[in-house]
Short mmCIF file of C-alpha atoms in Angstrom, two decimals:
data_model
loop_
_atom_site.label_atom_id
_atom_site.label_comp_id
_atom_site.label_asym_id
_atom_site.label_seq_id
_atom_site.Cartn_x
_atom_site.Cartn_y
_atom_site.Cartn_z
CA MET I 155 0.00 0.00 0.00
CA TYR I 156 2.70 2.47 1.02
CA LEU I 157 4.98 1.56 -1.92
CA GLU I 158 2.13 2.24 -4.31
CA LYS I 159 1.82 5.75 -2.88
CA SER I 160 5.55 6.47 -2.68
CA SER I 161 5.86 8.23 -6.03
CA ASP I 162 2.90 10.52 -5.37
CA ILE I 163 4.11 11.26 -1.83
CA TYR I 164 7.59 12.17 -3.08
CA GLU I 165 6.24 14.51 -5.73
CA TYR I 166 3.97 16.16 -3.17
CA LEU I 167 6.81 16.67 -0.71
CA HIS I 168 9.16 17.88 -3.42
CA GLU I 169 6.86 20.37 -5.10
CA ASP I 170 4.63 21.62 -2.30
CA VAL I 171 6.13 21.15 1.16
CA GLN I 172 9.63 22.06 0.03
CA PHE I 173 8.24 25.20 -1.59
CA PHE I 174 6.79 26.27 1.78
CA LEU I 175 9.85 25.37 3.80
CA LYS I 176 12.48 26.73 1.41
CA SER I 177 11.99 30.21 2.82
CA ALA I 178 11.40 30.80 6.54
CA ALA I 179 9.87 34.20 5.73
CA ARG I 180 7.45 32.65 3.24
CA PHE I 181 6.39 29.98 5.72
CA LYS I 182 5.77 32.59 8.44
CA ILE I 183 3.66 34.63 6.02
CA LEU I 184 1.59 31.58 5.13
CA LEU I 185 1.08 30.74 8.81
CA SER I 186 -0.02 34.32 9.44
CA LEU I 187 -2.61 34.04 6.68
CA LEU I 188 -3.69 30.64 7.98
CA GLU I 189 -4.68 32.41 11.19
CA SER I 190 -6.65 35.11 9.35
CA PRO I 191 -6.59 37.30 6.21
CA GLY I 192 -4.65 40.53 6.57
CA SER I 193 -3.17 43.58 4.94
CA LEU I 194 0.54 43.78 4.16
CA GLU I 195 1.08 45.76 7.36
CA GLU I 196 -0.88 43.20 9.42
CA ILE I 197 1.03 40.34 7.84
CA ARG I 198 4.32 42.05 8.69
CA ASN I 199 3.26 42.61 12.31
CA SER I 200 1.93 39.10 12.92
CA SER I 201 4.71 37.24 11.09
CA GLY I 202 7.67 39.35 12.18
CA VAL I 203 8.93 39.39 8.58
CA SER I 204 10.42 42.57 7.14
CA MET I 205 8.25 44.56 4.74
CA PRO I 206 10.54 43.96 1.71
CA ALA I 207 10.32 40.18 2.35
CA VAL I 208 6.53 40.44 2.73
CA TYR I 209 6.28 42.27 -0.63
CA SER I 210 8.46 39.81 -2.55
CA ASN I 211 6.90 36.67 -1.09
CA ILE I 212 3.31 37.86 -1.41
CA ARG I 213 3.98 38.62 -5.09
CA LEU I 214 5.36 35.11 -5.60
CA LEU I 215 2.45 33.50 -3.71
CA LEU I 216 -0.05 35.46 -5.81
CA GLU I 217 1.65 34.22 -8.98
CA GLU I 218 1.47 30.63 -7.71
CA GLY I 219 -2.23 31.00 -6.93
CA LEU I 220 -1.68 30.22 -3.24
CA VAL I 221 -2.74 33.66 -2.02
CA LYS I 222 -5.75 35.73 -3.10
CA ARG I 223 -6.20 39.49 -2.86
CA SER I 224 -9.42 41.35 -2.15
CA GLY I 225 -8.86 45.09 -1.85
CA SER I 226 -6.07 45.56 0.68
CA LEU I 227 -6.57 42.13 2.27
CA TYR I 228 -4.71 38.94 1.41
CA SER I 229 -5.89 35.42 2.19
CA LEU I 230 -4.92 31.83 1.46
CA SER I 231 -6.50 29.92 -1.39
CA HIS I 232 -8.33 26.72 -0.45
CA GLU I 233 -5.49 24.70 -1.98
CA ALA I 234 -2.86 26.54 0.05
CA THR I 235 -4.84 26.07 3.26
CA LEU I 236 -4.97 22.30 2.74
CA GLN I 237 -1.29 22.15 1.81
CA ILE I 238 -0.16 24.20 4.82
CA LEU I 239 -2.24 22.07 7.19
CA SER I 240 -0.67 18.94 5.66
CA ALA I 241 2.81 20.46 6.02
CA LEU I 242 2.14 21.30 9.66
CA LYS I 243 0.95 17.74 10.30
CA LEU I 244 4.16 16.42 8.78
CA LEU I 245 6.31 18.78 10.85
CA ASP I 246 4.45 17.87 14.05
CA SER I 247 4.86 14.15 13.28
CA VAL I 248 8.60 14.59 12.72
CA ASN I 249 8.80 16.53 15.98
CA VAL I 250 7.04 13.75 17.94
CA ILE I 251 9.23 11.08 16.38
CA SER I 252 12.37 13.09 17.14
CA ARG I 253 11.49 13.96 20.76
CA PHE I 254 10.40 10.39 21.60
CA GLU I 255 13.04 8.69 19.46
CA GLU I 256 14.14 6.39 22.28
CA ILE I 257 10.57 5.07 22.53
CA TRP I 258 9.92 4.47 18.83
CA LEU I 259 13.33 2.89 18.12
CA ASP I 260 13.76 0.68 21.19
CA HIS I 261 10.17 -0.36 21.97
CA ASP I 262 7.47 -2.55 20.49
CA ILE I 263 4.88 -0.27 18.88
CA SER I 264 2.84 -3.10 17.34
CA GLY I 265 0.08 -2.44 19.90
CA ILE I 266 -0.65 0.94 18.31
CA PRO I 267 -2.94 0.63 15.26
CA ASP I 268 -1.82 2.08 11.92
CA ASP I 269 -4.35 4.91 11.84
CA LEU I 270 -3.06 6.20 15.16
CA ILE I 271 0.55 5.90 14.02
CA GLU I 272 -0.45 8.08 11.07
CA ASP I 273 -1.89 10.61 13.54
CA ILE I 274 1.12 10.52 15.87
CA ASP I 275 1.27 14.32 15.51
CA TRP I 276 -1.65 14.48 17.97
CA LEU I 277 0.96 13.78 20.69
CA LYS I 278 3.02 16.87 19.86
CA ASP I 279 2.36 18.44 23.27
CA ALA I 280 2.90 15.24 25.24
CA GLU I 281 5.90 14.62 27.50
CA LEU I 282 8.14 11.60 27.92
CA VAL I 283 8.35 11.09 31.69
CA ARG I 284 11.48 9.16 32.64
CA SER I 285 12.85 7.67 35.83
CA THR I 286 16.08 9.27 37.00
CA PRO I 287 18.85 7.94 39.27
CA THR I 288 17.59 10.24 42.03
CA ASP I 289 13.88 9.71 41.32
CA ILE I 290 13.25 6.18 40.07
CA TYR I 291 9.51 6.46 40.73
CA ARG I 292 8.99 9.68 38.77
CA PRO I 293 6.63 8.11 36.15
CA GLN I 294 4.47 6.56 38.89
CA ARG I 295 4.37 9.80 40.94
CA THR I 296 3.51 11.86 37.88
CA TYR I 297 0.77 9.39 36.95
CA ARG I 298 -0.78 9.65 40.42
CA LYS I 299 -0.67 13.44 40.33
CA LEU I 300 -2.23 13.82 36.87
CA ILE I 301 -4.97 11.21 37.16
CA MET I 302 -6.41 12.60 40.39
CA GLY I 303 -9.62 14.58 39.92
CA SER I 304 -10.62 12.68 36.78
CA ASN I 305 -14.36 12.15 36.32
CA GLU I 306 -14.09 9.05 34.14
CA VAL I 307 -11.30 6.54 33.70
CA TYR I 308 -10.56 4.12 30.86
CA GLY I 309 -7.55 1.94 30.29
CA ALA I 310 -5.95 -1.24 29.03
CA SER I 311 -3.13 -3.15 30.62
CA PRO I 312 -1.20 -6.41 30.11
CA ILE I 313 0.78 -5.89 33.33
CA SER I 314 -0.02 -5.97 37.03
CA GLN I 315 0.17 -2.52 38.60
CA MET I 316 -0.30 -3.31 42.25
CA ASP I 317 0.99 0.09 43.35
CA LEU I 318 -1.94 1.76 41.56
CA ILE I 319 -4.80 -0.40 42.88
CA ASP I 320 -5.54 2.07 45.69
CA ILE I 321 -6.11 4.82 43.11
CA TYR I 322 -8.74 2.79 41.28
CA GLU I 323 -10.36 1.68 44.53
CA GLY I 324 -10.62 5.35 45.46
CA PHE I 325 -12.33 6.15 42.16
CA LEU I 326 -14.79 3.29 42.60
CA ALA I 327 -15.55 4.21 46.19
CA GLY I 328 -16.27 7.75 45.00
CA GLY I 329 -18.60 6.55 42.24
CA VAL I 330 -16.27 7.53 39.37
CA PRO I 331 -16.93 5.25 36.36
CA VAL I 332 -13.99 3.03 35.46
CA GLU I 333 -13.76 0.83 32.36
CA LEU I 334 -10.75 -1.43 31.81
CA VAL I 335 -9.60 -3.82 29.10
CA LEU I 336 -7.54 -6.58 30.73
CA THR I 337 -6.17 -10.03 29.97
CA ASP I 338 -7.28 -13.01 32.08
CA GLU I 339 -4.00 -13.05 33.98
CA ILE I 340 -4.26 -9.39 34.94
CA ILE I 341 -7.91 -9.80 35.92
CA LYS I 342 -6.89 -12.57 38.33
CA ASN I 343 -3.91 -10.67 39.74
CA THR I 344 -5.96 -7.52 40.20
CA VAL I 345 -8.77 -9.31 42.02
CA LEU I 346 -6.35 -11.15 44.30
CA ASN I 347 -4.90 -7.83 45.46
CA ALA I 348 -7.98 -5.63 45.44
CA ASN I 349 -11.09 -5.32 47.60
CA ILE I 350 -13.21 -8.04 45.98
CA GLN I 351 -16.45 -6.86 47.58
CA LEU I 352 -15.85 -3.33 46.29
CA LEU I 353 -15.23 -4.72 42.80
CA LYS I 354 -18.40 -6.84 42.81
CA THR I 355 -20.51 -3.96 44.10
CA ALA I 356 -19.06 -1.59 41.49
CA ILE I 357 -19.74 -4.08 38.69
CA LYS I 358 -23.35 -4.53 39.82
CA ARG I 359 -23.79 -0.74 39.99
CA ARG I 360 -22.16 -0.42 36.56
CA SER I 361 -19.52 2.00 37.82
CA LEU I 362 -16.90 -0.63 36.99
CA LYS I 363 -16.80 -2.35 33.62
CA ILE I 364 -14.12 -4.92 32.93
CA ARG I 365 -13.57 -6.12 29.39
CA ARG I 366 -11.68 -9.28 28.57
CA PHE I 367 -8.96 -9.13 25.91
CA ARG I 368 -7.95 -12.56 24.66
CA GLY I 369 -5.08 -11.51 22.40
CA ASP I 370 -1.52 -10.41 23.06
CA LEU I 371 -1.82 -6.95 24.57
CA LYS I 372 1.32 -4.98 23.68
CA VAL I 373 0.51 -1.60 25.19
CA ALA I 374 -0.55 -0.24 28.58
CA PHE I 375 -2.43 3.04 28.74
CA THR I 376 -4.88 5.13 30.72
CA VAL I 377 -7.10 7.86 29.35
CA THR I 378 -9.45 10.08 31.35
CA ASP I 379 -11.35 13.28 30.76
CA ARG I 380 -8.21 15.20 31.73
CA PHE I 381 -5.17 12.97 31.25
CA PHE I 382 -3.49 10.41 28.97
CA SER I 383 -0.62 8.03 29.76
CA MET I 384 0.93 5.26 27.67
CA GLY I 385 3.72 2.75 28.26
CA LEU I 386 5.25 0.17 25.95
CA PHE I 387 7.30 -3.02 26.02
CA GLY I 388 10.99 -2.76 25.26
CA SER I 389 12.68 -4.59 22.41
CA ASP I 390 13.73 -7.20 25.01
CA GLY I 391 10.08 -8.16 25.55
CA LEU I 392 9.90 -6.63 29.04
CA TYR I 393 7.52 -3.84 29.96
CA ASP I 394 9.38 -0.55 30.45
CA GLN I 395 8.24 0.87 33.80
CA ASN I 396 10.79 3.67 33.61
CA ARG I 397 9.31 5.63 30.71
CA ASP I 398 5.77 6.78 30.01
CA ILE I 399 4.32 9.21 27.48
CA MET I 400 1.93 11.50 29.36
CA SER I 401 -0.17 14.53 28.50
CA THR I 402 -3.04 16.71 29.67
CA ASP I 403 -3.41 18.19 26.17
CA ARG I 404 -6.88 17.76 24.65
CA ARG I 405 -5.51 16.45 21.37
CA ALA I 406 -3.46 13.74 23.10
CA ILE I 407 -6.46 12.79 25.24
CA ASP I 408 -8.59 12.40 22.11
CA TRP I 409 -5.83 10.21 20.62
CA GLY I 410 -5.98 8.12 23.80
CA PHE I 411 -9.75 7.70 23.53
CA ARG I 412 -9.33 6.50 19.95
CA LEU I 413 -6.76 3.98 21.17
CA TYR I 414 -9.15 2.80 23.88
CA GLU I 415 -12.01 2.44 21.40
CA TYR I 416 -9.77 0.24 19.23
CA TYR I 417 -9.25 -2.20 22.12
CA ARG I 418 -12.80 -1.88 23.40
CA GLU I 419 -14.12 -3.10 20.06
CA ARG I 420 -11.79 -6.11 20.23
CA SER I 421 -12.70 -7.18 23.76
CA GLU I 422 -15.73 -8.66 25.48
CA LYS I 423 -17.62 -7.26 28.43
CA LEU I 424 -17.57 -9.31 31.62
CA GLY I 425 -20.41 -9.52 34.08
CA VAL I 426 -20.14 -10.82 37.64
CA GLY I 427 -20.78 -14.39 36.43
CA ASN I 428 -17.97 -14.34 33.85
CA PHE I 429 -15.79 -12.61 36.38
CA THR I 430 -16.30 -15.41 38.89
CA ARG I 431 -15.63 -18.13 36.32
CA ILE I 432 -12.27 -16.60 35.49
CA MET I 433 -11.44 -16.51 39.19
CA LEU I 434 -12.30 -20.19 39.61
CA ASN I 435 -9.52 -21.06 37.19
CA ILE I 436 -6.83 -19.66 39.50
#
């Protein structure tokens, strides 16, 4: 699929994106017009480009049909708007890949579906939270801080996170809805270490929904109305507890909800009866 598109992609990058990026002044002018139409003076003020550079680049953009003029105001053509937005998406994707290079190169990303890889730019305002020699629990502390105050919690996990059970028990005790996609092994481990009566009561009241994932879950993540966190397995096959991608940015949260929906559709809901049957197989 990608090889079939390679020629078209190359031509697009060569002719359009490179045209925008060849001149920093031109790119700033286009970004200014993406925000709103403006006069030459307004373009100069918003872009920070000198007036001679504004004149020369606007003339070139008019000739290329990328900018339109109406009286004293200049605006982007529809084609230019689409091309600039595509260029920005590409730049944001490159930025995410560069900033999180140690994650993408040394970790298993097979648990992230292709459509979300293509929209990796949605994580441009996320942060890679690492353990340090003086603060080995920094990812866990940051997680606790950011998840508190959430009004709904969703997640998927192929690993036991015993140190976080009290957080989820607190949410359930407070009536906050929690929905989790878990493997059988994690369901068993969680129940063995959690307040079983609280879990059963929450399931009956529908404030806790546990979904059973039968496949090989290669990603652990949590997404709430105010927070997103994701961890991956290293190339050695072990889960990396020392690095998490986290964000409170709305775009990253929306990306997280899309990731959850992907796994929700591929899992089955468990009631108390199914829950008990899994436990009997311990």
